[in-house]
Tab-separated table of C-alpha atoms in Angstrom:
chain	number	residue	atom	x	y	z
A	15	GLU	CA	16.684	18.523	-186.131
A	16	VAL	CA	18.881	21.620	-186.381
A	17	GLN	CA	22.559	20.794	-186.019
A	18	LEU	CA	25.393	23.244	-185.386
A	19	VAL	CA	28.876	21.780	-185.034
A	20	GLU	CA	31.803	24.055	-184.198
A	21	SER	CA	35.433	23.225	-184.855
A	22	GLY	CA	38.806	24.914	-184.961
A	23	GLY	CA	39.377	25.660	-181.300
A	24	GLY	CA	42.647	24.987	-179.554
A	25	LEU	CA	45.667	26.445	-177.793
A	26	VAL	CA	47.221	29.583	-179.293
A	27	LYS	CA	49.823	32.052	-178.042
A	28	PRO	CA	48.954	35.684	-177.317
A	29	GLY	CA	49.031	37.673	-180.540
A	30	GLY	CA	48.259	34.587	-182.582
A	31	SER	CA	45.359	33.750	-184.876
A	32	LEU	CA	42.716	31.068	-185.097
A	33	ARG	CA	39.793	30.389	-187.418
A	34	LEU	CA	36.638	28.812	-186.053
A	35	SER	CA	34.141	27.032	-188.272
A	36	CYS	CA	30.533	26.015	-187.738
A	37	ALA	CA	28.813	23.425	-189.916
A	38	ALA	CA	25.049	23.878	-190.036
A	39	SER	CA	22.461	21.352	-191.141
A	40	GLU	CA	18.742	20.579	-191.169
A	41	PHE	CA	17.599	24.142	-191.834
A	42	THR	CA	17.783	26.645	-194.671
A	43	PHE	CA	21.058	28.202	-193.553
A	44	SER	CA	21.106	31.098	-196.006
A	45	THR	CA	17.890	32.609	-194.653
A	46	TYR	CA	18.992	32.981	-191.050
A	47	THR	CA	21.129	35.449	-189.187
A	48	MET	CA	23.893	33.672	-187.287
A	49	ASN	CA	25.764	34.725	-184.155
A	50	TRP	CA	28.940	33.814	-182.356
A	51	ALA	CA	28.787	33.980	-178.574
A	52	ARG	CA	31.419	33.011	-176.015
A	53	GLN	CA	31.780	32.060	-172.378
A	54	ALA	CA	35.035	32.418	-170.475
A	55	PRO	CA	35.732	29.643	-167.930
A	56	GLY	CA	33.419	30.055	-164.963
A	57	LYS	CA	31.969	33.290	-166.364
A	58	GLY	CA	28.799	34.447	-168.081
A	59	LEU	CA	27.767	34.570	-171.702
A	60	GLU	CA	29.038	37.279	-174.042
A	61	TRP	CA	27.712	38.040	-177.521
A	62	VAL	CA	30.586	38.332	-180.010
A	63	SER	CA	29.270	38.940	-183.521
A	64	SER	CA	26.283	38.701	-185.885
A	65	ILE	CA	25.960	38.221	-189.630
A	66	THR	CA	22.720	38.356	-191.613
A	67	GLY	CA	21.760	35.662	-194.092
A	68	SER	CA	23.138	37.446	-197.141
A	69	SER	CA	26.125	38.864	-195.234
A	70	SER	CA	24.722	42.355	-195.853
A	71	TYR	CA	24.924	43.369	-192.217
A	72	ILE	CA	27.668	42.465	-189.784
A	73	TYR	CA	28.075	43.578	-186.197
A	74	TYR	CA	30.729	43.073	-183.528
A	75	ALA	CA	31.080	43.509	-179.800
A	76	ASP	CA	33.440	46.352	-178.912
A	77	SER	CA	35.740	43.825	-177.210
A	78	VAL	CA	36.560	42.111	-180.535
A	79	LYS	CA	36.033	44.865	-183.109
A	80	GLY	CA	39.026	45.223	-185.396
A	81	ARG	CA	40.456	41.839	-184.387
A	82	PHE	CA	37.723	39.318	-185.260
A	83	THR	CA	35.977	38.829	-188.612
A	84	ILE	CA	32.748	36.916	-189.060
A	85	SER	CA	31.848	35.411	-192.421
A	86	ARG	CA	29.689	32.704	-193.958
A	87	ASP	CA	29.551	30.483	-197.025
A	88	ASN	CA	25.913	29.710	-197.741
A	89	ALA	CA	26.859	27.208	-200.446
A	90	LYS	CA	28.680	25.189	-197.781
A	91	ASN	CA	26.205	25.882	-194.956
A	92	SER	CA	29.109	27.161	-192.917
A	93	LEU	CA	29.812	30.019	-190.539
A	94	TYR	CA	33.307	31.256	-189.671
A	95	LEU	CA	35.081	33.427	-187.137
A	96	GLN	CA	38.590	34.593	-187.965
A	97	MET	CA	40.275	35.661	-184.743
A	98	ASN	CA	43.492	37.705	-184.907
A	99	SER	CA	45.647	39.412	-182.285
A	100	LEU	CA	44.317	37.037	-179.666
A	101	ARG	CA	44.569	37.971	-176.001
A	102	ALA	CA	44.366	35.987	-172.788
A	103	GLU	CA	40.905	37.444	-172.185
A	104	ASP	CA	39.662	35.819	-175.410
A	105	THR	CA	40.005	32.423	-173.726
A	106	ALA	CA	36.503	30.959	-173.791
A	107	VAL	CA	34.152	28.388	-175.208
A	108	TYR	CA	32.865	29.800	-178.490
A	109	TYR	CA	29.333	28.954	-179.552
A	110	CYS	CA	27.766	29.104	-182.997
A	111	VAL	CA	24.155	30.252	-182.658
A	112	LYS	CA	21.146	30.286	-184.983
A	113	VAL	CA	19.031	33.424	-184.683
A	114	ASP	CA	15.305	33.618	-185.340
A	115	HIS	CA	13.149	36.660	-184.639
A	116	LEU	CA	16.113	38.216	-182.834
A	117	ALA	CA	16.324	35.334	-180.343
A	118	MET	CA	19.178	32.829	-180.189
A	119	THR	CA	17.128	29.750	-180.860
A	120	ARG	CA	19.724	27.010	-181.229
A	121	TRP	CA	23.286	26.699	-179.951
A	122	GLY	CA	26.125	24.426	-180.984
A	123	GLN	CA	28.066	22.429	-178.402
A	124	GLY	CA	30.909	24.947	-178.438
A	125	THR	CA	34.631	24.851	-179.126
A	126	LEU	CA	37.274	25.864	-176.574
A	127	VAL	CA	39.828	28.514	-177.421
A	128	THR	CA	42.715	28.913	-174.993
A	129	VAL	CA	45.121	31.829	-175.353
A	130	SER	CA	48.226	31.207	-173.279
A	131	PRO	CA	52.018	31.391	-173.597
R	14	GLN	CA	27.688	47.832	-173.749
R	15	SER	CA	27.294	46.904	-170.095
R	16	ALA	CA	25.803	43.567	-169.115
R	17	LEU	CA	22.214	43.473	-167.929
R	18	THR	CA	21.897	43.106	-164.150
R	19	GLN	CA	20.614	39.854	-162.659
R	20	PRO	CA	20.747	38.548	-159.086
R	21	ALA	CA	23.679	36.203	-158.603
R	22	SER	CA	21.533	33.496	-157.067
R	23	VAL	CA	17.927	32.562	-156.374
R	24	SER	CA	16.707	29.510	-154.508
R	25	GLY	CA	13.431	27.811	-153.753
R	26	SER	CA	11.928	24.565	-152.562
R	27	PRO	CA	10.319	22.065	-154.909
R	28	GLY	CA	6.866	23.203	-155.925
R	29	GLN	CA	7.504	26.839	-155.115
R	30	SER	CA	7.707	29.710	-157.582
R	31	ILE	CA	10.750	31.896	-158.075
R	32	THR	CA	11.336	35.038	-160.122
R	33	ILE	CA	14.589	36.223	-161.683
R	34	SER	CA	14.921	39.900	-162.599
R	35	CYS	CA	16.912	41.381	-165.464
R	36	SER	CA	17.558	45.124	-165.395
R	37	GLY	CA	18.705	47.108	-168.376
R	38	THR	CA	18.179	50.490	-169.969
R	39	SER	CA	15.953	52.161	-172.533
R	40	ARG	CA	18.553	51.222	-175.154
R	41	ASP	CA	17.966	47.523	-174.657
R	42	VAL	CA	15.352	45.917	-172.373
R	43	GLY	CA	13.141	48.986	-172.164
R	44	GLY	CA	13.334	49.851	-175.824
R	45	TYR	CA	12.458	46.554	-177.458
R	46	ASN	CA	10.282	43.519	-176.873
R	47	TYR	CA	13.229	41.330	-177.827
R	48	VAL	CA	14.144	39.976	-174.431
R	49	SER	CA	14.975	36.283	-174.249
R	50	TRP	CA	15.952	33.882	-171.483
R	51	TYR	CA	18.382	30.950	-171.591
R	52	GLN	CA	18.887	27.965	-169.312
R	53	GLN	CA	22.352	26.434	-169.004
R	54	HIS	CA	23.176	23.262	-167.137
R	55	PRO	CA	26.832	22.682	-166.145
R	56	GLY	CA	28.984	21.742	-169.099
R	57	LYS	CA	26.122	22.157	-171.556
R	58	ALA	CA	25.192	24.701	-174.201
R	59	PRO	CA	22.528	27.291	-173.366
R	60	LYS	CA	18.915	26.521	-174.267
R	61	LEU	CA	16.315	29.103	-175.238
R	62	MET	CA	13.435	29.164	-172.737
R	63	ILE	CA	11.623	32.443	-173.504
R	64	TYR	CA	11.755	34.808	-176.496
R	65	ASP	CA	10.109	38.138	-177.275
R	66	VAL	CA	9.652	38.792	-173.526
R	67	SER	CA	6.981	36.185	-172.890
R	68	ASN	CA	6.829	33.558	-175.651
R	69	ARG	CA	7.818	29.938	-175.071
R	70	PRO	CA	9.420	27.865	-177.821
R	71	SER	CA	7.803	24.552	-178.609
R	72	GLY	CA	8.773	21.938	-176.034
R	73	VAL	CA	9.483	24.324	-173.165
R	74	SER	CA	7.367	23.697	-170.080
R	75	ASN	CA	4.571	26.174	-169.355
R	76	ARG	CA	6.029	26.439	-165.848
R	77	PHE	CA	8.357	29.019	-167.391
R	78	SER	CA	6.927	32.484	-168.050
R	79	GLY	CA	8.338	35.893	-168.862
R	80	SER	CA	7.264	39.494	-168.473
R	81	LYS	CA	8.601	43.029	-168.693
R	82	SER	CA	7.942	46.349	-167.036
R	83	GLY	CA	9.918	49.388	-168.121
R	84	ASN	CA	13.618	48.560	-168.197
R	85	THR	CA	13.268	45.348	-166.193
R	86	ALA	CA	12.349	41.920	-167.481
R	87	SER	CA	11.506	38.906	-165.333
R	88	LEU	CA	11.507	35.131	-165.635
R	89	THR	CA	9.215	33.162	-163.343
R	90	ILE	CA	9.548	29.445	-162.775
R	91	SER	CA	6.479	27.964	-161.117
R	92	GLY	CA	6.211	24.514	-159.574
R	93	LEU	CA	9.997	24.403	-159.148
R	94	GLN	CA	11.548	21.028	-159.945
R	95	ALA	CA	14.986	19.563	-159.318
R	96	GLU	CA	15.728	19.634	-163.065
R	97	ASP	CA	15.289	23.430	-163.053
R	98	GLU	CA	18.527	23.819	-161.095
R	99	ALA	CA	20.804	25.597	-163.579
R	100	ASP	CA	22.194	28.971	-164.575
R	101	TYR	CA	19.795	31.377	-166.268
R	102	TYR	CA	20.724	34.290	-168.508
R	103	CYS	CA	18.572	37.040	-169.951
R	104	SER	CA	19.465	38.744	-173.211
R	105	SER	CA	18.198	41.739	-175.123
R	106	TYR	CA	18.588	43.140	-178.590
R	107	THR	CA	19.933	46.689	-178.430
R	108	SER	CA	19.668	50.023	-180.234
R	109	SER	CA	23.134	49.380	-181.706
R	110	ASN	CA	21.903	46.245	-183.504
R	111	THR	CA	23.888	44.154	-181.047
R	112	TYR	CA	22.964	41.828	-178.200
R	113	VAL	CA	23.683	42.052	-174.516
R	114	PHE	CA	23.451	39.246	-171.974
R	115	GLY	CA	22.645	39.438	-168.315
R	116	THR	CA	25.172	38.651	-165.602
R	117	GLY	CA	23.546	35.284	-164.969
R	118	THR	CA	21.596	33.776	-162.072
R	119	LYS	CA	22.276	30.450	-160.410
R	120	VAL	CA	19.010	28.769	-159.445
R	121	THR	CA	19.220	26.295	-156.574
R	122	VAL	CA	16.428	23.888	-155.706
R	123	LEU	CA	16.577	23.331	-151.955
């Protein structure tokens, strides 16, 4: 069964940085587009970023453009999200998501990022 | 990119049918047949229920169905069951090669 396990969340001060990781297993990771999505406490879902299988195409939500960087290492079956210049409004559970036919078919359990002084 | 518009809440009695709407624009819902629906129970990760407007992934009950007309997509849950009580989100691929989610709908089984 497809497994997506996020890590790297935690408490960080405003203006700080954090790097999230997602370990993928039980599917051919390199052939799938992957997304990051997030959910602020008590709020709805928000798409954050997408990266195609070969990293040829990368897209970001306007809310994170210029501050977040998505990347992947297909040899390690891993997805990353480098988050810089963090703001209070970036506080959320961040999900690693497998994409198939432009649908988000499988979600990880999420990792909580809290941005607070 | 503005969120797609969903009703905040929908309720129904066991066995009834309910429909959740998802309104967008020609740049997202109306422009592509890439609308999907997600179910989220409290404290859990979202689960894909419908993709490509009306297709069900393997393992999802046929009580869940999707449709689209113009810029509005809909999710119908028939034969409502207690386990269907959850938050539901629509999502669409967009003309900017991004995704947009709906505002979310809380389904209550009376």
